[in-house]
Coordinates of N, CA and C in Angstrom, one line a residue:
M260 N 49.8 46.2 23.2 CA 50.5 47.5 23.4 C 51.4 47.3 24.7
N261 N 52.6 47.7 24.6 CA 53.5 47.6 25.7 C 54.2 48.9 25.9
A262 N 53.9 49.6 27.0 CA 54.5 50.9 27.3 C 55.4 50.8 28.6
N263 N 56.5 51.4 28.5 CA 57.4 51.3 29.6 C 57.7 52.7 30.2
A264 N 57.7 52.7 31.6 CA 58.1 53.9 32.3 C 59.1 53.5 33.3
Q265 N 60.4 53.8 33.1 CA 61.4 53.2 33.9 C 62.3 54.3 34.5
P266 N 62.0 54.9 35.7 CA 62.9 55.8 36.4 C 64.0 54.9 36.9
P267 N 65.2 55.5 37.2 CA 66.3 54.8 37.8 C 65.9 54.2 39.1
G268 N 66.4 52.9 39.4 CA 66.1 52.3 40.7 C 64.7 51.9 40.8
G269 N 64.4 51.4 42.0 CA 63.0 51.1 42.3 C 62.7 49.7 41.9
P270 N 61.5 49.1 42.4 CA 61.2 47.7 42.0 C 60.6 47.7 40.6
D271 N 60.6 46.5 39.9 CA 60.0 46.4 38.6 C 58.6 45.8 38.8
V272 N 57.6 46.5 38.2 CA 56.2 46.2 38.4 C 55.6 46.1 37.0
V273 N 54.8 45.1 36.8 CA 54.0 44.9 35.6 C 52.5 45.2 35.9
V274 N 51.9 46.2 35.2 CA 50.5 46.5 35.3 C 49.8 46.0 34.1
V275 N 48.8 45.1 34.3 CA 48.1 44.5 33.2 C 46.7 45.3 33.0
G276 N 46.6 45.9 31.9 CA 45.4 46.6 31.5 C 45.6 48.1 31.5
G277 N 45.3 48.7 30.4 CA 45.6 50.2 30.2 C 44.3 51.0 30.2
G278 N 43.3 50.5 31.0 CA 42.1 51.4 31.2 C 42.5 52.4 32.3
I279 N 41.5 53.2 32.7 CA 41.8 54.3 33.6 C 42.3 53.7 34.9
A280 N 41.9 52.6 35.4 CA 42.4 52.0 36.6 C 43.9 51.6 36.5
G281 N 44.2 50.9 35.4 CA 45.6 50.6 35.1 C 46.5 51.7 34.9
L282 N 46.0 52.7 34.2 CA 46.8 53.9 34.0 C 47.1 54.7 35.3
A283 N 46.0 54.8 36.1 CA 46.2 55.5 37.4 C 47.1 54.7 38.3
A284 N 47.0 53.4 38.3 CA 47.9 52.6 39.1 C 49.4 52.7 38.6
A285 N 49.6 52.7 37.3 CA 50.9 52.9 36.8 C 51.5 54.2 37.1
H286 N 50.6 55.2 37.1 CA 51.1 56.6 37.4 C 51.5 56.7 38.9
R287 N 50.7 56.1 39.8 CA 51.1 56.1 41.2 C 52.4 55.3 41.4
L288 N 52.5 54.2 40.8 CA 53.7 53.4 41.0 C 55.0 54.1 40.5
V289 N 54.9 54.8 39.3 CA 56.0 55.5 38.8 C 56.3 56.7 39.7
T290 N 55.3 57.4 40.2 CA 55.5 58.5 41.2 C 56.2 58.0 42.4
A291 N 56.0 56.7 42.8 CA 56.6 56.2 44.0 C 58.0 55.6 43.7
G292 N 58.4 55.7 42.5 CA 59.8 55.3 42.2 C 59.9 53.9 41.5
A293 N 58.8 53.2 41.2 CA 58.8 51.9 40.6 C 59.2 52.0 39.1
R294 N 59.7 50.9 38.5 CA 59.9 50.8 37.1 C 58.7 50.0 36.6
V295 N 57.9 50.6 35.8 CA 56.6 50.0 35.4 C 56.5 49.6 33.9
T296 N 56.0 48.4 33.7 CA 55.7 48.0 32.3 C 54.2 47.8 32.3
L297 N 53.5 48.5 31.4 CA 52.1 48.5 31.3 C 51.7 47.6 30.0
L298 N 50.9 46.6 30.2 CA 50.5 45.7 29.2 C 49.0 46.0 28.8
E299 N 48.7 46.2 27.6 CA 47.3 46.4 27.1 C 47.1 45.6 25.8
A300 N 46.1 44.7 25.8 CA 45.8 43.9 24.7 C 45.2 44.7 23.5
D301 N 44.5 45.7 23.8 CA 43.9 46.5 22.7 C 44.9 47.4 22.0
G302 N 44.5 48.0 20.9 CA 45.4 48.9 20.2 C 45.4 50.4 20.7
R303 N 44.6 50.6 21.8 CA 44.5 52.0 22.3 C 44.4 51.9 23.9
L304 N 44.8 52.9 24.5 CA 44.7 53.0 26.0 C 43.4 53.7 26.3
G305 N 43.0 53.6 27.6 CA 41.8 54.3 28.0 C 40.7 53.4 28.4
G306 N 40.7 52.1 28.0 CA 39.7 51.2 28.4 C 38.3 51.6 27.9
K307 N 37.4 51.7 28.8 CA 36.0 52.1 28.5 C 35.8 53.6 28.3
L308 N 36.9 54.4 28.6 CA 36.8 55.9 28.4 C 37.1 56.2 26.9
L309 N 36.1 56.4 26.1 CA 36.3 56.7 24.7 C 35.2 57.5 24.1
A310 N 35.4 58.2 23.1 CA 34.4 59.0 22.4 C 33.9 58.2 21.2
G311 N 32.7 58.4 20.8 CA 32.1 57.7 19.6 C 31.1 58.6 19.0
E312 N 30.2 57.9 18.2 CA 29.2 58.7 17.5 C 27.9 57.8 17.4
I313 N 26.8 58.4 17.7 CA 25.5 57.8 17.6 C 24.6 58.7 16.8
A314 N 24.0 58.1 15.7 CA 23.1 58.9 14.8 C 23.8 60.2 14.4
G315 N 25.1 60.2 14.2 CA 25.7 61.4 13.7 C 26.1 62.4 14.8
A316 N 25.8 62.1 16.0 CA 26.1 63.0 17.1 C 27.3 62.5 17.9
P317 N 28.3 63.3 18.2 CA 29.4 62.9 19.0 C 28.9 62.6 20.5
V318 N 29.3 61.5 21.0 CA 28.9 61.1 22.4 C 30.1 60.4 23.1
D319 N 30.0 60.4 24.4 CA 30.9 59.6 25.2 C 30.4 58.2 25.4
L320 N 31.1 57.2 25.0 CA 30.7 55.9 25.1 C 31.0 55.2 26.4
G321 N 31.8 55.8 27.2 CA 32.1 55.4 28.6 C 31.8 56.4 29.6
A322 N 32.4 56.3 30.7 CA 32.1 57.4 31.8 C 32.5 58.7 31.2
E323 N 31.6 59.7 31.4 CA 31.8 61.0 30.7 C 32.1 62.1 31.6
S324 N 32.1 61.9 32.9 CA 32.3 63.0 33.8 C 32.8 62.6 35.1
L325 N 33.2 63.6 35.9 CA 33.6 63.3 37.3 C 33.1 64.4 38.2
L326 N 33.0 64.1 39.5 CA 32.4 65.1 40.4 C 33.5 66.1 40.8
A327 N 33.3 67.4 40.5 CA 34.3 68.4 40.9 C 34.4 68.5 42.4
R328 N 33.3 68.1 43.1 CA 33.4 68.2 44.6 C 34.3 67.2 45.2
R329 N 34.7 66.2 44.4 CA 35.7 65.2 44.9 C 37.1 65.6 44.3
P330 N 38.1 65.9 45.1 CA 39.3 66.5 44.6 C 40.2 65.5 43.9
E331 N 40.1 64.2 44.2 CA 41.1 63.2 43.8 C 41.2 63.1 42.2
A332 N 40.1 63.0 41.5 CA 40.2 62.9 40.1 C 40.7 64.2 39.4
L333 N 40.3 65.4 40.0 CA 40.8 66.6 39.5 C 42.3 66.8 39.7
A334 N 42.7 66.3 40.8 CA 44.2 66.4 41.1 C 44.9 65.5 40.1
L335 N 44.4 64.3 39.8 CA 45.1 63.4 38.9 C 45.1 64.0 37.5
A336 N 44.0 64.6 37.1 CA 44.0 65.2 35.8 C 45.0 66.3 35.7
E337 N 45.2 67.1 36.7 CA 46.2 68.1 36.7 C 47.6 67.6 36.7
R338 N 47.8 66.5 37.4 CA 49.2 65.9 37.5 C 49.6 65.3 36.1
V339 N 48.7 64.8 35.4 CA 49.0 64.2 34.1 C 48.9 65.2 32.9
G340 N 48.7 66.5 33.2 CA 48.7 67.5 32.2 C 47.4 67.7 31.5
L341 N 46.3 67.4 32.1 CA 45.0 67.5 31.4 C 44.1 68.7 32.1
A342 N 44.7 69.5 32.9 CA 44.0 70.5 33.6 C 43.3 71.5 32.6
D343 N 44.0 71.8 31.5 CA 43.4 72.8 30.6 C 42.3 72.2 29.7
R344 N 42.1 70.9 29.9 CA 41.0 70.3 29.1 C 39.7 70.0 29.9
L345 N 39.8 70.3 31.2 CA 38.6 70.1 32.0 C 37.5 71.1 31.7
Q346 N 36.3 70.7 31.6 CA 35.2 71.6 31.2 C 34.0 71.4 32.1
A347 N 33.5 72.5 32.6 CA 32.2 72.4 33.4 C 31.1 72.1 32.5
P348 N 30.0 71.4 33.0 CA 28.9 71.0 32.1 C 28.2 72.3 31.6
A349 N 27.6 72.2 30.4 CA 26.9 73.3 29.8 C 25.5 73.4 30.3
T350 N 25.0 72.3 30.9 CA 23.6 72.3 31.5 C 23.6 71.5 32.7
T351 N 22.6 71.8 33.6 CA 22.4 71.0 34.8 C 21.1 70.2 34.7
T352 N 20.6 70.1 33.5 CA 19.4 69.3 33.3 C 19.8 67.9 32.7
A353 N 18.9 67.0 32.8 CA 19.1 65.7 32.3 C 17.8 65.1 31.8
S354 N 17.9 64.2 30.8 CA 16.7 63.6 30.2 C 17.0 62.1 30.0
V355 N 15.9 61.3 29.9 CA 16.0 59.9 29.7 C 15.3 59.5 28.4
W356 N 16.0 58.8 27.5 CA 15.4 58.3 26.3 C 14.7 57.0 26.6
S357 N 13.3 57.0 26.5 CA 12.6 55.8 26.9 C 11.3 55.7 26.0
R358 N 11.1 54.5 25.5 CA 9.9 54.3 24.7 C 9.8 55.2 23.5
G359 N 10.9 55.5 22.9 CA 11.0 56.3 21.7 C 10.9 57.8 21.8
E360 N 11.0 58.3 23.0 CA 11.0 59.8 23.2 C 11.9 60.2 24.4
L361 N 12.3 61.5 24.4 CA 13.1 62.0 25.4 C 12.2 62.6 26.5
T362 N 12.4 62.1 27.7 CA 11.6 62.5 28.9 C 12.5 63.2 29.9
P363 N 12.1 64.3 30.5 CA 12.9 65.0 31.5 C 13.2 64.0 32.7
M364 N 14.3 64.1 33.2 CA 14.7 63.2 34.4 C 13.8 63.6 35.5
P365 N 13.1 62.7 36.1 CA 12.1 63.0 37.2 C 12.9 63.4 38.5
K366 N 12.2 64.2 39.3 CA 12.8 64.6 40.6 C 12.4 63.5 41.6
G367 N 12.9 63.7 42.8 CA 12.4 62.8 43.9 C 13.1 61.5 43.9
H368 N 14.4 61.4 43.5 CA 15.1 60.2 43.5 C 16.6 60.5 43.8
V369 N 17.3 59.4 44.2 CA 18.8 59.5 44.4 C 19.5 58.5 43.5
M370 N 20.2 59.0 42.5 CA 20.9 58.2 41.5 C 19.9 57.1 40.9
G371 N 18.7 57.6 40.6 CA 17.7 56.7 39.9 C 16.8 56.0 40.9
V372 N 17.1 56.0 42.1 CA 16.3 55.2 43.1 C 15.2 56.2 43.6
P373 N 13.9 55.9 43.3 CA 12.9 56.9 43.7 C 12.5 56.7 45.2
A374 N 12.0 57.8 45.7 CA 11.4 57.8 47.1 C 10.0 57.4 47.0
D375 N 9.3 57.5 45.8 CA 7.9 57.2 45.7 C 7.7 56.8 44.2
G376 N 6.8 55.8 43.9 CA 6.6 55.4 42.6 C 6.0 56.5 41.7
R377 N 5.3 57.5 42.3 CA 4.7 58.6 41.6 C 5.8 59.4 40.9
A378 N 7.0 59.5 41.4 CA 8.0 60.3 40.8 C 8.5 59.8 39.5
V379 N 8.2 58.5 39.2 CA 8.7 57.9 37.9 C 7.5 57.4 37.0
E380 N 6.3 57.9 37.3 CA 5.2 57.5 36.4 C 5.5 58.1 35.0
G381 N 5.2 57.4 34.0 CA 5.5 57.8 32.6 C 6.8 57.3 32.1
L382 N 7.8 57.0 33.0 CA 9.0 56.4 32.6 C 9.0 54.9 32.8
L383 N 8.3 54.5 33.8 CA 8.2 53.0 34.1 C 6.8 52.6 33.7
S384 N 6.6 51.3 33.5 CA 5.3 50.7 33.2 C 4.4 50.8 34.5
A385 N 3.1 50.7 34.3 CA 2.2 50.7 35.5 C 2.6 49.6 36.5
E386 N 3.0 48.4 36.0 CA 3.5 47.4 36.9 C 4.8 47.7 37.6
G387 N 5.7 48.4 36.9 CA 6.9 48.9 37.5 C 6.7 49.8 38.6
V388 N 5.7 50.7 38.4 CA 5.4 51.7 39.5 C 4.8 51.0 40.7
R389 N 3.9 50.0 40.4 CA 3.3 49.3 41.5 C 4.3 48.5 42.3
R390 N 5.3 48.0 41.5 CA 6.3 47.2 42.2 C 7.1 48.0 43.2
I391 N 7.3 49.3 42.9 CA 8.1 50.1 43.8 C 7.3 50.2 45.2
A392 N 6.0 50.2 45.2 CA 5.2 50.3 46.4 C 5.4 49.1 47.3
R393 N 5.9 47.9 46.7 CA 6.1 46.8 47.5 C 7.2 46.9 48.5
D394 N 8.1 47.9 48.2 CA 9.2 48.1 49.1 C 8.7 48.3 50.6
A395 N 7.6 49.0 50.7 CA 7.1 49.3 52.1 C 6.6 48.1 52.8
E396 N 6.3 47.0 52.0 CA 5.7 45.8 52.5 C 6.7 44.7 52.9
L397 N 7.9 44.9 52.3 CA 9.0 43.9 52.5 C 9.7 44.1 53.9
P398 N 10.2 43.0 54.5 CA 11.0 43.1 55.7 C 12.3 43.8 55.4
P399 N 13.0 44.4 56.3 CA 14.3 45.0 56.1 C 15.2 44.0 55.5
T400 N 16.1 44.5 54.5 CA 17.1 43.7 53.9 C 18.4 44.0 54.5
G401 N 19.1 43.0 55.0 CA 20.4 43.2 55.5 C 21.4 43.4 54.4
I402 N 22.3 44.4 54.5 CA 23.3 44.6 53.4 C 24.7 44.5 53.9
G403 N 24.9 44.2 55.1 CA 26.3 43.9 55.6 C 27.2 45.0 55.4
E404 N 28.5 44.6 55.0 CA 29.5 45.6 54.8 C 29.5 46.3 53.4
D405 N 28.7 45.7 52.5 CA 28.5 46.2 51.2 C 27.5 45.4 50.4
V406 N 27.0 45.9 49.3 CA 26.1 45.2 48.5 C 26.1 45.8 47.1
A407 N 25.8 45.0 46.0 CA 25.7 45.6 44.7 C 24.4 46.4 44.6
I408 N 24.5 47.6 44.2 CA 23.4 48.5 44.3 C 22.2 48.0 43.4
G409 N 22.6 47.5 42.2 CA 21.5 47.0 41.3 C 20.7 45.8 41.9
A410 N 21.5 44.9 42.5 CA 20.8 43.7 43.1 C 20.0 44.2 44.3
Y411 N 20.4 45.1 45.1 CA 19.7 45.5 46.2 C 18.4 46.3 45.8
V412 N 18.5 47.2 44.9 CA 17.4 48.0 44.4 C 16.4 47.1 43.7
A413 N 16.8 46.1 42.9 CA 15.9 45.2 42.3 C 15.1 44.3 43.3
E414 N 15.8 43.9 44.4 CA 15.1 43.2 45.4 C 14.0 44.0 46.1
R415 N 14.3 45.3 46.3 CA 13.4 46.1 47.0 C 12.3 46.7 46.1
M416 N 12.7 47.1 44.9 CA 11.8 47.9 44.1 C 11.6 47.3 42.7
G417 N 12.2 46.3 42.3 CA 12.0 45.6 41.0 C 13.1 46.0 40.0
H418 N 13.2 45.1 39.0 CA 14.3 45.2 38.0 C 14.1 46.4 37.1
E419 N 12.8 46.8 36.9 CA 12.6 47.9 36.0 C 13.2 49.2 36.5
V420 N 13.2 49.5 37.8 CA 13.8 50.7 38.3 C 15.3 50.6 38.0
V421 N 15.9 49.5 38.1 CA 17.4 49.3 37.9 C 17.6 49.5 36.4
D422 N 16.9 48.8 35.5 CA 17.2 48.8 34.1 C 16.9 50.1 33.4
R423 N 15.9 50.9 33.9 CA 15.5 52.1 33.2 C 16.1 53.4 33.8
L424 N 16.5 53.3 35.1 CA 17.0 54.5 35.8 C 18.4 54.3 36.4
V425 N 18.5 53.3 37.3 CA 19.8 53.2 38.0 C 20.9 52.8 37.0
E426 N 20.7 51.8 36.2 CA 21.7 51.4 35.3 C 22.2 52.5 34.3
P427 N 21.3 53.2 33.6 CA 21.7 54.3 32.8 C 22.5 55.4 33.5
L428 N 22.1 55.7 34.7 CA 22.9 56.7 35.5 C 24.2 56.2 35.9
L429 N 24.3 55.1 36.6 CA 25.5 54.6 37.1 C 26.4 54.1 36.0
G430 N 25.8 53.5 35.0 CA 26.6 53.0 33.9 C 27.4 54.1 33.2
G431 N 26.7 55.3 33.1 CA 27.3 56.4 32.4 C 28.5 57.0 33.3
V432 N 28.3 56.9 34.6 CA 29.3 57.5 35.5 C 30.5 56.5 35.7
Y433 N 30.2 55.3 35.9 CA 31.2 54.3 36.3 C 31.6 53.3 35.2
A434 N 30.9 53.4 34.1 CA 31.2 52.5 32.9 C 31.2 51.1 33.4
G435 N 30.2 50.7 34.2 CA 30.1 49.3 34.7 C 28.6 48.8 34.8
D436 N 28.5 47.7 35.3 CA 27.2 47.0 35.4 C 26.6 47.3 36.8
A437 N 25.4 48.0 36.8 CA 24.8 48.4 38.1 C 24.5 47.2 39.0
Y438 N 24.3 46.0 38.4 CA 24.1 44.8 39.2 C 25.3 44.3 39.9
R439 N 26.5 44.9 39.6 CA 27.7 44.5 40.2 C 28.5 45.7 40.9
I440 N 28.0 46.9 40.7 CA 28.7 48.1 41.2 C 28.4 48.2 42.7
S441 N 29.5 48.5 43.5 CA 29.4 48.6 44.9 C 28.5 49.8 45.3
M442 N 27.5 49.5 46.1 CA 26.6 50.6 46.6 C 27.4 51.5 47.6
K443 N 28.3 50.9 48.4 CA 29.0 51.7 49.3 C 30.0 52.6 48.6
A444 N 30.6 52.2 47.5 CA 31.5 53.1 46.8 C 30.8 54.1 45.9
A445 N 29.7 53.7 45.2 CA 29.1 54.5 44.2 C 28.1 55.5 44.9
V446 N 27.3 55.1 45.9 CA 26.3 56.0 46.5 C 26.4 55.8 48.0
P447 N 27.5 56.3 48.6 CA 27.8 56.0 50.0 C 26.7 56.6 50.9
A448 N 26.1 57.7 50.6 CA 25.1 58.3 51.4 C 23.9 57.4 51.5
L449 N 23.5 56.9 50.3 CA 22.3 56.0 50.3 C 22.7 54.7 51.0
F450 N 23.9 54.2 50.9 CA 24.3 53.0 51.5 C 24.2 53.1 53.1
D451 N 24.7 54.2 53.6 CA 24.6 54.5 55.0 C 23.2 54.6 55.5
A452 N 22.3 55.3 54.7 CA 20.9 55.4 55.1 C 20.2 54.1 55.0
A453 N 20.5 53.3 54.1 CA 19.8 52.0 53.9 C 20.1 51.1 55.1
R454 N 21.3 51.2 55.7 CA 21.6 50.4 56.9 C 20.8 50.8 58.1
S455 N 20.2 51.9 58.1 CA 19.6 52.4 59.3 C 18.1 52.7 59.1
H456 N 17.5 52.4 58.0 CA 16.1 52.6 57.7 C 15.5 51.3 57.2
P457 N 14.2 51.1 57.6 CA 13.6 49.8 57.3 C 13.2 49.6 55.8
T458 N 13.1 50.6 55.0 CA 12.8 50.5 53.6 C 13.8 51.3 52.8
L459 N 13.9 51.0 51.5 CA 14.8 51.7 50.6 C 14.2 53.1 50.4
A460 N 12.9 53.2 50.2 CA 12.3 54.5 50.0 C 12.5 55.5 51.2
A461 N 12.5 54.9 52.4 CA 12.8 55.7 53.6 C 14.2 56.2 53.6
A462 N 15.1 55.3 53.1 CA 16.5 55.7 53.0 C 16.7 56.8 52.0
V463 N 16.0 56.7 50.8 CA 16.1 57.8 49.8 C 15.7 59.1 50.4
R464 N 14.5 59.1 51.1 CA 14.0 60.3 51.7 C 15.0 60.9 52.7
A465 N 15.7 60.0 53.5 CA 16.7 60.5 54.4 C 17.8 61.2 53.8
V466 N 18.3 60.6 52.7 CA 19.4 61.2 51.9 C 19.0 62.6 51.4
Q467 N 17.8 62.6 50.9 CA 17.3 63.9 50.3 C 17.2 65.0 51.4
R468 N 16.7 64.6 52.6 CA 16.6 65.5 53.7 C 18.0 66.0 54.1
A469 N 18.9 65.1 54.1 CA 20.3 65.5 54.5 C 21.0 66.4 53.4
G470 N 20.3 66.6 52.3 CA 20.9 67.4 51.2 C 22.0 66.7 50.4
A471 N 22.0 65.4 50.4 CA 23.0 64.7 49.6 C 22.7 64.9 48.1
A472 N 23.7 64.6 47.3 CA 23.6 64.9 45.8 C 22.6 64.0 45.2
T473 N 21.7 64.7 44.4 CA 20.8 64.0 43.4 C 21.5 64.1 42.1
P474 N 21.0 63.4 41.0 CA 21.6 63.5 39.7 C 21.6 64.9 39.2
A475 N 20.6 65.7 39.5 CA 20.6 67.1 39.0 C 21.7 67.9 39.7
D476 N 21.9 67.7 41.0 CA 23.0 68.3 41.7 C 24.3 67.9 41.2
A477 N 24.4 66.6 41.0 CA 25.7 66.0 40.5 C 26.1 66.6 39.2
A478 N 25.1 66.8 38.3 CA 25.4 67.3 37.0 C 26.0 68.7 37.1
G479 N 25.5 69.5 38.1 CA 26.1 70.8 38.3 C 27.5 70.8 38.8
A480 N 27.9 69.7 39.4 CA 29.2 69.6 40.0 C 30.2 68.7 39.2
A481 N 29.7 68.3 38.0 CA 30.5 67.4 37.2 C 31.4 68.1 36.2
T482 N 32.5 67.5 35.9 CA 33.4 68.1 35.0 C 33.8 67.0 34.0
G483 N 33.9 67.4 32.7 CA 34.4 66.4 31.7 C 35.6 66.9 31.0
L484 N 36.2 66.0 30.2 CA 37.4 66.4 29.4 C 36.9 66.8 28.0
G485 N 37.3 68.0 27.6 CA 36.9 68.4 26.3 C 38.0 68.1 25.3

């Protein structure tokens, strides 16, 4: 697919990829006066943002929402003529499909990272719950200027926390791999807390005390395209 947007004058720019990042980049370039050619290998635009069907139910197969408390995405939707399609969520509750049944999303965590293993009993195996407790025994982990949240959480609390909680939550929001997603970009409050607390659980509790968004809060502030 080759789409052209060529206002008079301005530099010629080629944008490779018609996912949301490429489309947003092309839009910004055109707004700044560039002549843009957008290249997309697939037969559709949107990248990982698409709707599908699972067991007869319509679902979002990519990132399905955005935080209304962050104005940037809302402003972009309005600029490209999608303001009338923004919809507030119908519910502020969430559930996890695990071991063949739907289980209410546990409380006491930040984007899937628990403050205590007891918060996720029933969702994780007994070994997974015990592994969370090891966080208190490990020496502090240096995270520098940034770290992949999945890798950091797995090191502190085990892979089961990432695979069963963090990955489903962040994968749904960012349409990416939790083991590669920037902690600083995706969960900045937790990133800041982790840099100043000796354990990950202590950082989670600090975020909760500060009133930072949990998944339940985030759902109430999320907006999707209908």
